[in-house]
Amino acid sequence: MTVRVQAEDFDVGAEYAALTAGRTSVGGVTLFAGLVRDIAGGEAVSAMTLEHYPGMTERQLEAIEAEARRRWPLDEVLIVHRYGRLEPGDQIVLVATASAHRDAAFDSCRFLIDWLKTRAPFWKLEATPGGERWVEAKDSDDAAAARWVE
Amino acid sequence: MRILYFAWLRTKIGVPAETVELPAEVTTVGALVEWLKTRSERHADALANSKVVKVAVNQEHVPYDHPLSPGDEVALFPPVTGG
């Protein structure tokens, strides 16, 4: 069980190496890295500040990981999510799954990021030329998560 | 009861948290949101559209008919936008 909520950046290569070290049963790893874009809704974004609910965030991410492990045979799961002030190009989130076979690794990684987006208590505040604005939840994110409802 | 606010609910209401004494008739999350609206104009404005006011009790997402118990940690926030 590995869930980390942190202000610091992460190194995808180092995380991948740690995930697979000594794990000779792993046949495939899927990694998803989310980055800060420089444009949103047609407006330039100069910075993004992520607020979260300490305690609940970790609890919800652990519940999401447990659900993924219930659905797929996974050797390892890693979720790293940053908070605080980020700039375009910065990494926001890393989700990695390791399994004996690729289907479980691909599907569970997609599930984790889709569910995380609608359940983990994070909120994004964007800085734009027109001022700061809170990002609104997208119907497309709800639809992506709904695909995984059993 | 301790109430926490996040994101634009926090900035609109003006505080990150407050402790309130609930009237006996406020026994559900939905009743709490209605009661909080009466505390000030800022509360009423922030909580006006309940579709975008989500609630967690003891750090779990709950619907508006969820019952409240003394000592619960209640958080109000907009739909989440992480990832």
Coordinates of N, CA and C in Angstrom, one line a residue:
Chain A
M1 N 0.9 -1.2 0.0 CA 0.0 0.0 0.0 C 0.9 1.2 0.0
T2 N 0.8 2.0 -1.1 CA 1.7 3.2 -1.1 C 0.9 4.4 -1.7
V3 N 0.6 5.3 -0.8 CA -0.1 6.5 -1.2 C 0.7 7.6 -0.5
R4 N 1.1 8.6 -1.3 CA 1.9 9.8 -0.8 C 1.2 11.1 -1.3
V5 N 1.0 12.0 -0.3 CA 0.5 13.3 -0.6 C 1.6 14.3 -0.2
Q6 N 2.2 15.0 -1.2 CA 3.4 15.8 -0.8 C 3.4 17.1 -1.7
A7 N 4.2 18.1 -1.1 CA 4.4 19.3 -1.9 C 5.6 19.1 -2.9
E8 N 6.5 18.2 -2.5 CA 7.7 18.1 -3.3 C 7.4 17.4 -4.7
D9 N 8.3 17.6 -5.6 CA 8.2 17.0 -6.9 C 8.6 15.5 -6.7
F10 N 8.4 14.7 -7.8 CA 8.8 13.3 -7.7 C 9.6 13.0 -9.0
D11 N 10.3 11.9 -8.9 CA 11.2 11.4 -10.0 C 10.6 10.1 -10.6
V12 N 10.0 10.2 -11.8 CA 9.3 9.0 -12.3 C 10.2 7.8 -12.4
G13 N 11.5 8.1 -12.9 CA 12.4 7.0 -13.0 C 12.7 6.3 -11.7
A14 N 12.9 7.1 -10.7 CA 13.3 6.6 -9.4 C 12.1 5.8 -8.8
E15 N 10.9 6.3 -9.0 CA 9.7 5.7 -8.5 C 9.5 4.3 -9.2
Y16 N 9.7 4.3 -10.5 CA 9.6 3.1 -11.3 C 10.6 2.0 -10.8
A17 N 11.9 2.5 -10.6 CA 12.9 1.6 -10.1 C 12.5 1.0 -8.8
A18 N 12.0 1.8 -7.9 CA 11.6 1.3 -6.6 C 10.4 0.4 -6.6
L19 N 9.5 0.6 -7.6 CA 8.3 -0.2 -7.7 C 8.7 -1.6 -8.2
T20 N 9.7 -1.7 -9.0 CA 10.0 -3.0 -9.6 C 11.2 -3.8 -9.0
A21 N 11.9 -3.1 -8.1 CA 13.1 -3.7 -7.5 C 12.8 -5.0 -6.8
G22 N 13.4 -6.1 -7.2 CA 13.2 -7.4 -6.5 C 11.9 -8.0 -6.8
R23 N 11.1 -7.5 -7.8 CA 9.8 -8.0 -8.1 C 9.8 -8.8 -9.4
T24 N 10.3 -10.0 -9.3 CA 10.5 -10.7 -10.6 C 9.2 -11.4 -11.0
S25 N 8.1 -11.2 -10.2 CA 6.8 -11.7 -10.6 C 6.1 -10.7 -11.5
V26 N 6.6 -9.5 -11.6 CA 5.9 -8.4 -12.3 C 6.2 -8.6 -13.8
G27 N 5.2 -8.6 -14.6 CA 5.4 -8.7 -16.1 C 5.1 -7.4 -16.8
G28 N 4.5 -6.5 -16.1 CA 4.2 -5.2 -16.8 C 3.9 -4.1 -15.8
V29 N 4.3 -2.9 -16.2 CA 4.0 -1.7 -15.3 C 3.3 -0.6 -16.2
T30 N 2.3 0.0 -15.7 CA 1.7 1.1 -16.4 C 1.9 2.3 -15.5
L31 N 2.4 3.4 -16.0 CA 2.5 4.7 -15.3 C 1.7 5.8 -15.9
F32 N 1.0 6.6 -15.1 CA 0.3 7.8 -15.6 C 0.9 8.9 -14.9
A33 N 1.4 9.9 -15.6 CA 1.8 11.2 -14.9 C 1.0 12.3 -15.4
G34 N 0.4 13.1 -14.5 CA -0.4 14.2 -14.9 C 0.4 15.5 -14.7
L35 N 0.3 16.4 -15.7 CA 1.1 17.7 -15.6 C 0.2 18.9 -15.6
V36 N 0.8 20.0 -15.2 CA 0.0 21.3 -15.3 C 0.1 21.8 -16.7
R37 N -1.0 22.1 -17.3 CA -1.1 22.7 -18.7 C -1.0 24.2 -18.6
D38 N -0.5 24.8 -19.7 CA -0.4 26.3 -19.7 C -1.6 27.0 -20.3
I39 N -2.7 26.2 -20.6 CA -3.9 26.8 -21.1 C -5.1 26.0 -20.6
A40 N -6.1 26.7 -20.2 CA -7.4 25.9 -19.8 C -8.6 26.8 -20.1
G41 N -9.5 26.2 -20.8 CA -10.7 26.9 -21.2 C -10.4 28.2 -22.1
G42 N -9.3 28.0 -22.9 CA -8.9 29.1 -23.8 C -8.1 30.2 -23.1
E43 N -7.9 30.1 -21.8 CA -7.1 31.2 -21.1 C -5.8 30.6 -20.7
A44 N -4.8 31.5 -20.8 CA -3.4 31.1 -20.3 C -3.4 30.9 -18.8
V45 N -2.7 29.9 -18.4 CA -2.6 29.6 -17.0 C -1.1 29.8 -16.6
S46 N -0.8 30.7 -15.6 CA 0.6 30.9 -15.3 C 0.9 30.1 -14.0
A47 N 0.0 29.7 -13.2 CA 0.2 28.9 -12.1 C -1.0 28.2 -11.6
M48 N -0.8 27.1 -10.9 CA -2.0 26.4 -10.3 C -1.7 26.0 -8.9
T49 N -2.6 26.3 -8.0 CA -2.4 26.0 -6.6 C -3.4 24.9 -6.2
L50 N -2.9 23.8 -5.7 CA -3.7 22.7 -5.3 C -3.9 22.7 -3.8
E51 N -5.2 22.8 -3.4 CA -5.6 22.7 -2.0 C -6.1 21.2 -1.7
H52 N -5.9 20.7 -0.5 CA -6.5 19.4 -0.2 C -7.0 19.3 1.2
Y53 N -7.6 18.2 1.6 CA -8.1 18.0 2.9 C -7.3 17.0 3.6
P54 N -6.2 17.4 4.3 CA -5.3 16.5 5.0 C -6.0 15.5 5.8
G55 N -5.7 14.3 5.7 CA -6.4 13.2 6.5 C -7.4 12.5 5.5
M56 N -8.4 13.3 5.1 CA -9.3 12.7 4.2 C -8.7 12.3 2.9
T57 N -7.7 13.1 2.4 CA -7.1 12.8 1.1 C -6.4 11.4 1.2
E58 N -5.6 11.2 2.2 CA -4.9 9.9 2.3 C -5.9 8.8 2.5
R59 N -6.9 9.0 3.3 CA -7.9 8.0 3.5 C -8.6 7.6 2.2
Q60 N -9.0 8.6 1.4 CA -9.7 8.3 0.1 C -8.8 7.6 -0.9
L61 N -7.5 8.1 -1.0 CA -6.6 7.5 -1.9 C -6.3 6.0 -1.5
E62 N -6.2 5.7 -0.2 CA -6.0 4.3 0.3 C -7.3 3.5 -0.1
A63 N -8.5 4.1 0.0 CA -9.7 3.3 -0.3 C -9.7 3.0 -1.8
I64 N -9.3 4.0 -2.6 CA -9.3 3.8 -4.1 C -8.3 2.7 -4.4
E65 N -7.1 2.7 -3.8 CA -6.1 1.7 -4.0 C -6.7 0.3 -3.6
A66 N -7.3 0.3 -2.5 CA -7.9 -1.0 -2.0 C -8.9 -1.6 -3.0
E67 N -9.7 -0.6 -3.6 CA -10.7 -1.0 -4.6 C -10.0 -1.6 -5.8
A68 N -8.9 -1.0 -6.3 CA -8.2 -1.5 -7.4 C -7.6 -2.9 -7.2
R69 N -7.1 -3.0 -6.0 CA -6.5 -4.4 -5.6 C -7.6 -5.4 -5.5
R70 N -8.8 -5.0 -5.2 CA -9.9 -6.0 -5.1 C -10.3 -6.4 -6.5
R71 N -10.2 -5.5 -7.5 CA -10.7 -5.8 -8.9 C -9.6 -6.5 -9.7
W72 N -8.3 -6.2 -9.5 CA -7.3 -6.7 -10.4 C -6.2 -7.3 -9.5
P73 N -5.5 -8.4 -10.1 CA -4.3 -9.0 -9.4 C -3.1 -8.1 -9.5
L74 N -2.8 -7.2 -8.5 CA -1.8 -6.3 -8.7 C -0.6 -6.6 -7.7
D75 N 0.6 -6.5 -8.2 CA 1.8 -6.7 -7.3 C 2.1 -5.4 -6.5
E76 N 2.0 -4.3 -7.2 CA 2.3 -3.0 -6.6 C 1.4 -2.0 -7.1
V77 N 1.1 -1.0 -6.2 CA 0.3 0.2 -6.6 C 1.0 1.4 -6.0
L78 N 1.2 2.5 -6.8 CA 1.8 3.7 -6.2 C 0.9 4.9 -6.7
I79 N 0.5 5.7 -5.7 CA -0.2 7.0 -6.0 C 0.6 8.1 -5.3
V80 N 1.1 9.0 -6.1 CA 1.7 10.2 -5.5 C 1.0 11.4 -6.0
H81 N 0.5 12.3 -5.2 CA -0.3 13.5 -5.6 C 0.3 14.7 -4.8
R82 N 0.6 15.7 -5.6 CA 1.2 16.9 -5.0 C 0.1 17.9 -4.7
Y83 N 0.5 18.8 -3.7 CA -0.4 20.0 -3.4 C 0.5 21.2 -3.3
G84 N -0.1 22.4 -3.2 CA 0.7 23.6 -3.2 C 0.7 24.3 -4.5
R85 N 1.7 25.2 -4.7 CA 1.7 26.0 -5.9 C 2.6 25.3 -7.0
L86 N 2.0 25.1 -8.2 CA 2.7 24.5 -9.3 C 2.6 25.4 -10.5
E87 N 3.6 25.2 -11.4 CA 3.6 26.0 -12.7 C 3.5 25.1 -13.9
P88 N 3.1 25.6 -15.0 CA 3.0 24.8 -16.2 C 4.2 24.0 -16.5
G89 N 3.9 22.7 -16.8 CA 5.0 21.8 -17.0 C 5.3 21.0 -15.8
D90 N 4.9 21.5 -14.6 CA 5.2 20.7 -13.3 C 4.3 19.4 -13.3
Q91 N 4.9 18.4 -12.6 CA 4.1 17.2 -12.4 C 3.1 17.4 -11.2
I92 N 1.9 16.9 -11.4 CA 0.9 17.0 -10.4 C 0.7 15.6 -9.7
V93 N 0.6 14.6 -10.5 CA 0.2 13.3 -10.0 C 0.9 12.1 -10.7
L94 N 1.2 11.1 -10.0 CA 1.7 9.9 -10.6 C 0.9 8.7 -10.1
V95 N 0.4 7.9 -11.0 CA -0.2 6.6 -10.7 C 0.5 5.5 -11.4
A96 N 0.9 4.5 -10.7 CA 1.7 3.4 -11.3 C 1.1 2.1 -10.7
T97 N 0.9 1.1 -11.6 CA 0.4 -0.2 -11.3 C 1.3 -1.3 -11.9
A98 N 1.6 -2.3 -11.1 CA 2.5 -3.4 -11.6 C 1.7 -4.7 -11.4
S99 N 1.8 -5.6 -12.4 CA 1.0 -6.8 -12.4 C 1.8 -7.9 -13.2
A100 N 1.3 -9.1 -13.1 CA 1.9 -10.1 -13.9 C 1.6 -9.9 -15.4
H101 N 0.5 -9.3 -15.7 CA 0.0 -9.2 -17.1 C -0.4 -7.7 -17.4
R102 N -0.3 -7.4 -18.6 CA -0.5 -6.0 -19.0 C -1.9 -5.5 -18.8
D103 N -2.9 -6.4 -19.1 CA -4.3 -5.9 -19.0 C -4.6 -5.4 -17.6
A104 N -4.2 -6.1 -16.6 CA -4.5 -5.6 -15.2 C -3.7 -4.3 -14.9
A105 N -2.5 -4.2 -15.4 CA -1.8 -3.0 -15.2 C -2.4 -1.8 -15.9
F106 N -2.7 -1.9 -17.2 CA -3.4 -0.8 -17.9 C -4.7 -0.5 -17.3
D107 N -5.6 -1.4 -17.1 CA -7.0 -1.1 -16.7 C -7.0 -0.5 -15.3
S108 N -6.2 -1.1 -14.4 CA -6.2 -0.6 -13.0 C -5.7 0.8 -12.9
C109 N -4.7 1.1 -13.8 CA -4.1 2.5 -13.8 C -5.1 3.5 -14.2
R110 N -5.9 3.2 -15.3 CA -6.9 4.0 -15.8 C -8.0 4.2 -14.8
F111 N -8.4 3.1 -14.1 CA -9.4 3.1 -13.1 C -9.0 4.1 -11.9
L112 N -7.7 4.0 -11.5 CA -7.2 4.7 -10.4 C -7.3 6.2 -10.7
I113 N -6.8 6.7 -11.8 CA -6.8 8.1 -12.1 C -8.2 8.6 -12.3
D114 N -9.1 7.8 -12.9 CA -10.5 8.2 -13.1 C -11.2 8.4 -11.8
W115 N -11.0 7.4 -10.9 CA -11.7 7.5 -9.6 C -11.2 8.6 -8.7
L116 N -9.8 8.7 -8.8 CA -9.2 9.7 -8.0 C -9.7 11.1 -8.3
K117 N -9.9 11.4 -9.6 CA -10.4 12.7 -10.0 C -11.8 13.0 -9.5
T118 N -12.6 12.1 -9.2 CA -13.9 12.4 -8.7 C -14.1 12.1 -7.2
R119 N -13.1 11.5 -6.5 CA -13.2 11.2 -5.1 C -12.2 11.7 -4.1
A120 N -11.0 12.0 -4.6 CA -10.0 12.5 -3.7 C -10.2 14.0 -3.5
P121 N -10.2 14.5 -2.3 CA -10.5 15.9 -2.0 C -9.4 16.9 -2.3
F122 N -9.2 17.1 -3.6 CA -8.3 18.2 -4.0 C -9.1 19.2 -4.8
W123 N -8.6 20.5 -4.8 CA -9.2 21.5 -5.5 C -8.1 22.4 -6.2
K124 N -8.3 22.7 -7.4 CA -7.3 23.5 -8.2 C -7.7 25.0 -8.3
L125 N -6.8 25.9 -8.0 CA -7.0 27.3 -8.2 C -6.0 27.7 -9.3
E126 N -6.6 28.2 -10.4 CA -5.7 28.6 -11.5 C -5.5 30.1 -11.5
A127 N -4.2 30.5 -11.8 CA -3.9 31.9 -12.0 C -3.9 32.2 -13.5
T128 N -4.7 33.2 -13.9 CA -4.8 33.5 -15.3 C -4.7 35.1 -15.4
P129 N -4.5 35.6 -16.7 CA -4.4 37.0 -16.8 C -5.7 37.7 -16.3
G130 N -6.8 37.1 -16.2 CA -8.1 37.7 -15.7 C -8.2 37.5 -14.2
G131 N -7.2 37.0 -13.5 CA -7.3 36.8 -12.1 C -7.3 35.3 -11.7
E132 N -7.5 35.0 -10.4 CA -7.5 33.6 -10.0 C -8.9 33.1 -10.1
R133 N -9.0 31.8 -10.5 CA -10.3 31.2 -10.5 C -10.2 29.7 -10.1
W134 N -11.2 29.2 -9.4 CA -11.3 27.8 -9.0 C -11.7 27.0 -10.2
V135 N -11.0 25.9 -10.4 CA -11.4 25.0 -11.5 C -12.7 24.3 -11.2
E136 N -13.6 24.3 -12.2 CA -14.9 23.6 -12.0 C -14.8 22.1 -12.4
A137 N -15.5 21.3 -11.6 CA -15.5 19.9 -11.9 C -16.1 19.7 -13.3
K138 N -15.6 18.7 -14.1 CA -16.1 18.4 -15.4 C -17.0 17.3 -15.5
D139 N -18.1 17.4 -16.3 CA -19.0 16.3 -16.5 C -18.2 15.1 -17.1
S140 N -17.2 15.4 -17.9 CA -16.5 14.3 -18.6 C -15.7 13.5 -17.6
D141 N -15.3 14.1 -16.5 CA -14.6 13.3 -15.4 C -15.6 12.4 -14.7
D142 N -16.8 12.9 -14.5 CA -17.8 12.1 -13.9 C -18.2 10.9 -14.8
A143 N -18.2 11.2 -16.1 CA -18.5 10.1 -17.1 C -17.4 9.1 -17.1
A144 N -16.2 9.6 -17.0 CA -15.0 8.6 -17.0 C -15.1 7.7 -15.8
A145 N -15.4 8.3 -14.7 CA -15.5 7.5 -13.4 C -16.7 6.5 -13.5
A146 N -17.8 7.0 -14.1 CA -19.0 6.2 -14.1 C -18.8 4.9 -14.9
R147 N -17.8 4.9 -15.9 CA -17.6 3.7 -16.6 C -17.1 2.5 -15.7
W148 N -16.6 2.8 -14.5 CA -16.0 1.8 -13.7 C -17.0 1.4 -12.6
V149 N -18.2 1.9 -12.6 CA -19.2 1.5 -11.6 C -19.6 0.1 -11.9
E150 N -19.5 -0.8 -10.9 CA -19.8 -2.2 -11.1 C -21.3 -2.4 -11.0
Chain B
M1 N -20.2 21.3 17.2 CA -19.7 20.5 16.1 C -18.7 21.3 15.3
R2 N -17.6 20.6 14.8 CA -16.6 21.3 14.1 C -17.0 21.2 12.6
I3 N -17.0 22.3 11.9 CA -17.3 22.4 10.5 C -16.1 22.9 9.7
L4 N -15.6 22.2 8.7 CA -14.5 22.6 7.9 C -15.0 23.0 6.5
Y5 N -14.3 24.1 6.0 CA -14.6 24.6 4.6 C -13.4 24.5 3.7
F6 N -13.6 24.1 2.5 CA -12.5 24.1 1.5 C -12.8 24.8 0.3
A7 N -11.7 25.2 -0.4 CA -11.7 25.9 -1.7 C -12.6 27.1 -1.7
W8 N -13.5 27.3 -2.7 CA -14.2 28.6 -2.7 C -15.2 28.7 -1.6
L9 N -15.6 27.6 -1.0 CA -16.5 27.7 0.1 C -15.8 28.4 1.3
R10 N -14.5 28.0 1.4 CA -13.6 28.6 2.5 C -13.5 30.1 2.2
T11 N -13.2 30.5 0.9 CA -12.9 31.9 0.7 C -14.2 32.7 0.7
K12 N -15.3 32.1 0.3 CA -16.6 32.9 0.3 C -17.1 33.1 1.8
I13 N -17.0 32.0 2.6 CA -17.4 32.1 4.0 C -16.4 32.9 4.8
G14 N -15.2 32.8 4.5 CA -14.2 33.7 5.1 C -13.4 33.0 6.2
V15 N -13.7 31.8 6.6 CA -12.9 31.1 7.6 C -12.7 29.6 7.1
P16 N -11.6 29.0 7.5 CA -11.4 27.6 7.1 C -12.2 26.6 8.0
A17 N -12.6 27.1 9.2 CA -13.3 26.1 10.1 C -14.0 27.0 11.1
E18 N -15.1 26.4 11.7 CA -15.8 27.0 12.8 C -16.4 25.9 13.6
T19 N -16.6 26.3 14.9 CA -17.3 25.3 15.8 C -18.7 25.9 16.1
V20 N -19.7 25.1 15.9 CA -21.1 25.5 16.1 C -21.9 24.7 17.1
E21 N -22.8 25.3 17.7 CA -23.8 24.6 18.6 C -25.0 24.3 17.8
L22 N -25.3 23.1 17.5 CA -26.5 22.8 16.6 C -27.8 22.7 17.4
P23 N -28.9 23.3 16.9 CA -30.2 23.1 17.5 C -30.5 21.7 17.4
A24 N -31.4 21.2 18.3 CA -31.7 19.8 18.4 C -32.3 19.2 17.1
E25 N -33.0 20.1 16.4 CA -33.7 19.6 15.2 C -32.8 19.4 14.0
V26 N -31.6 19.8 14.1 CA -30.6 19.6 13.0 C -29.9 18.3 13.2
T27 N -30.5 17.3 12.5 CA -30.0 15.9 12.7 C -29.4 15.2 11.4
T28 N -29.5 15.9 10.3 CA -28.9 15.4 9.1 C -28.0 16.4 8.4
V29 N -27.2 15.9 7.5 CA -26.3 16.8 6.7 C -27.1 17.9 6.0
G30 N -28.2 17.5 5.3 CA -29.1 18.4 4.6 C -29.6 19.5 5.5
A31 N -30.0 19.2 6.7 CA -30.6 20.2 7.7 C -29.4 21.1 8.1
L32 N -28.2 20.5 8.3 CA -27.1 21.3 8.7 C -26.8 22.4 7.6
V33 N -26.8 22.0 6.4 CA -26.5 23.0 5.3 C -27.5 24.1 5.3
E34 N -28.8 23.7 5.5 CA -29.9 24.7 5.5 C -29.7 25.7 6.7
W35 N -29.3 25.1 7.9 CA -29.1 25.9 9.1 C -27.9 26.8 9.0
L36 N -26.8 26.3 8.3 CA -25.6 27.1 8.2 C -25.9 28.4 7.3
K37 N -26.9 28.2 6.4 CA -27.2 29.4 5.5 C -27.8 30.6 6.4
T38 N -28.3 30.3 7.5 CA -28.9 31.3 8.3 C -27.9 32.0 9.2
R39 N -26.7 31.6 9.2 CA -25.7 32.2 10.1 C -25.2 33.5 9.7
S40 N -25.1 33.8 8.3 CA -24.7 35.1 7.9 C -25.0 35.2 6.4
E41 N -24.9 36.4 5.8 CA -25.0 36.6 4.4 C -24.0 35.8 3.6
R42 N -22.8 35.8 4.2 CA -21.7 35.1 3.5 C -22.0 33.6 3.4
H43 N -22.5 33.0 4.5 CA -22.9 31.6 4.5 C -24.0 31.4 3.4
A44 N -25.0 32.2 3.5 CA -26.1 32.1 2.6 C -25.7 32.1 1.1
D45 N -24.8 33.0 0.8 CA -24.3 33.2 -0.6 C -23.4 31.9 -1.0
A46 N -22.5 31.5 -0.1 CA -21.6 30.4 -0.4 C -22.4 29.1 -0.6
L47 N -23.5 28.9 0.2 CA -24.2 27.6 0.2 C -25.5 27.6 -0.6
A48 N -25.7 28.7 -1.4 CA -26.9 28.9 -2.1 C -27.3 27.7 -3.1
N49 N -26.3 27.2 -3.8 CA -26.5 26.1 -4.7 C -26.0 24.8 -4.2
S50 N -27.0 24.0 -3.6 CA -26.5 22.8 -2.9 C -26.0 21.8 -3.9
K51 N -26.2 21.9 -5.2 CA -25.7 21.0 -6.2 C -24.1 21.0 -6.2
V52 N -23.6 22.1 -5.8 CA -22.1 22.2 -5.8 C -21.5 22.3 -4.4
V53 N -22.3 21.9 -3.4 CA -21.9 21.8 -2.0 C -21.8 20.4 -1.6
K54 N -20.7 19.8 -1.6 CA -20.5 18.4 -1.2 C -20.1 18.3 0.2
V55 N -20.4 17.1 0.8 CA -20.2 17.0 2.3 C -19.5 15.7 2.6
A56 N -18.5 15.8 3.5 CA -17.9 14.6 4.1 C -18.2 14.6 5.6
V57 N -18.5 13.4 6.1 CA -18.6 13.3 7.6 C -17.5 12.3 8.0
N58 N -16.7 12.7 9.0 CA -15.6 11.8 9.4 C -14.7 11.3 8.2
Q59 N -14.5 12.3 7.3 CA -13.6 12.1 6.1 C -14.1 11.0 5.1
E60 N -15.5 10.8 5.1 CA -16.1 10.0 4.0 C -17.1 10.8 3.3
H61 N -17.2 10.7 2.0 CA -18.3 11.3 1.2 C -19.6 10.8 1.7
V62 N -20.6 11.7 1.9 CA -21.9 11.3 2.4 C -23.0 12.1 1.6
P63 N -24.2 11.4 1.5 CA -25.3 12.2 0.9 C -26.0 13.1 1.9
Y64 N -26.9 13.9 1.4 CA -27.6 14.9 2.3 C -28.5 14.3 3.4
D65 N -28.9 13.1 3.2 CA -29.8 12.4 4.2 C -29.0 11.7 5.3
H66 N -27.6 11.8 5.2 CA -26.8 11.2 6.2 C -27.0 11.8 7.6
P67 N -27.2 10.9 8.6 CA -27.4 11.4 10.0 C -26.2 12.0 10.6
L68 N -26.3 13.0 11.5 CA -25.2 13.6 12.2 C -25.2 13.0 13.6
S69 N -24.0 12.8 14.2 CA -23.8 12.4 15.5 C -22.9 13.4 16.2
P70 N -23.0 13.6 17.6 CA -22.2 14.5 18.3 C -20.7 14.1 18.1
G71 N -19.8 15.1 17.9 CA -18.4 14.7 17.7 C -18.0 14.4 16.3
D72 N -19.0 14.4 15.4 CA -18.6 14.2 14.0 C -17.7 15.4 13.5
E73 N -16.8 15.0 12.6 CA -16.0 16.0 11.8 C -16.7 16.2 10.5
V74 N -17.3 17.4 10.2 CA -18.0 17.6 9.0 C -17.3 18.6 8.1
A75 N -17.2 18.3 6.9 CA -16.5 19.2 5.9 C -17.4 19.5 4.7
L76 N -17.4 20.7 4.3 CA -18.2 21.2 3.2 C -17.2 21.7 2.1
F77 N -17.4 21.2 0.9 CA -16.5 21.6 -0.2 C -17.2 21.5 -1.6
P78 N -16.6 22.2 -2.6 CA -17.1 22.1 -3.9 C -16.8 20.7 -4.5
P79 N -17.4 20.3 -5.6 CA -16.9 19.1 -6.3 C -15.4 19.1 -6.5
V80 N -14.8 17.9 -6.3 CA -13.3 17.9 -6.3 C -12.7 18.0 -7.7
T81 N -11.5 18.5 -7.8 CA -10.9 18.7 -9.1 C -9.4 18.3 -9.1
G82 N -9.1 17.2 -8.4 CA -7.7 16.8 -8.4 C -7.3 16.0 -9.7
G83 N -6.2 15.4 -9.6 CA -5.7 14.5 -10.6 C -5.0 15.3 -11.7

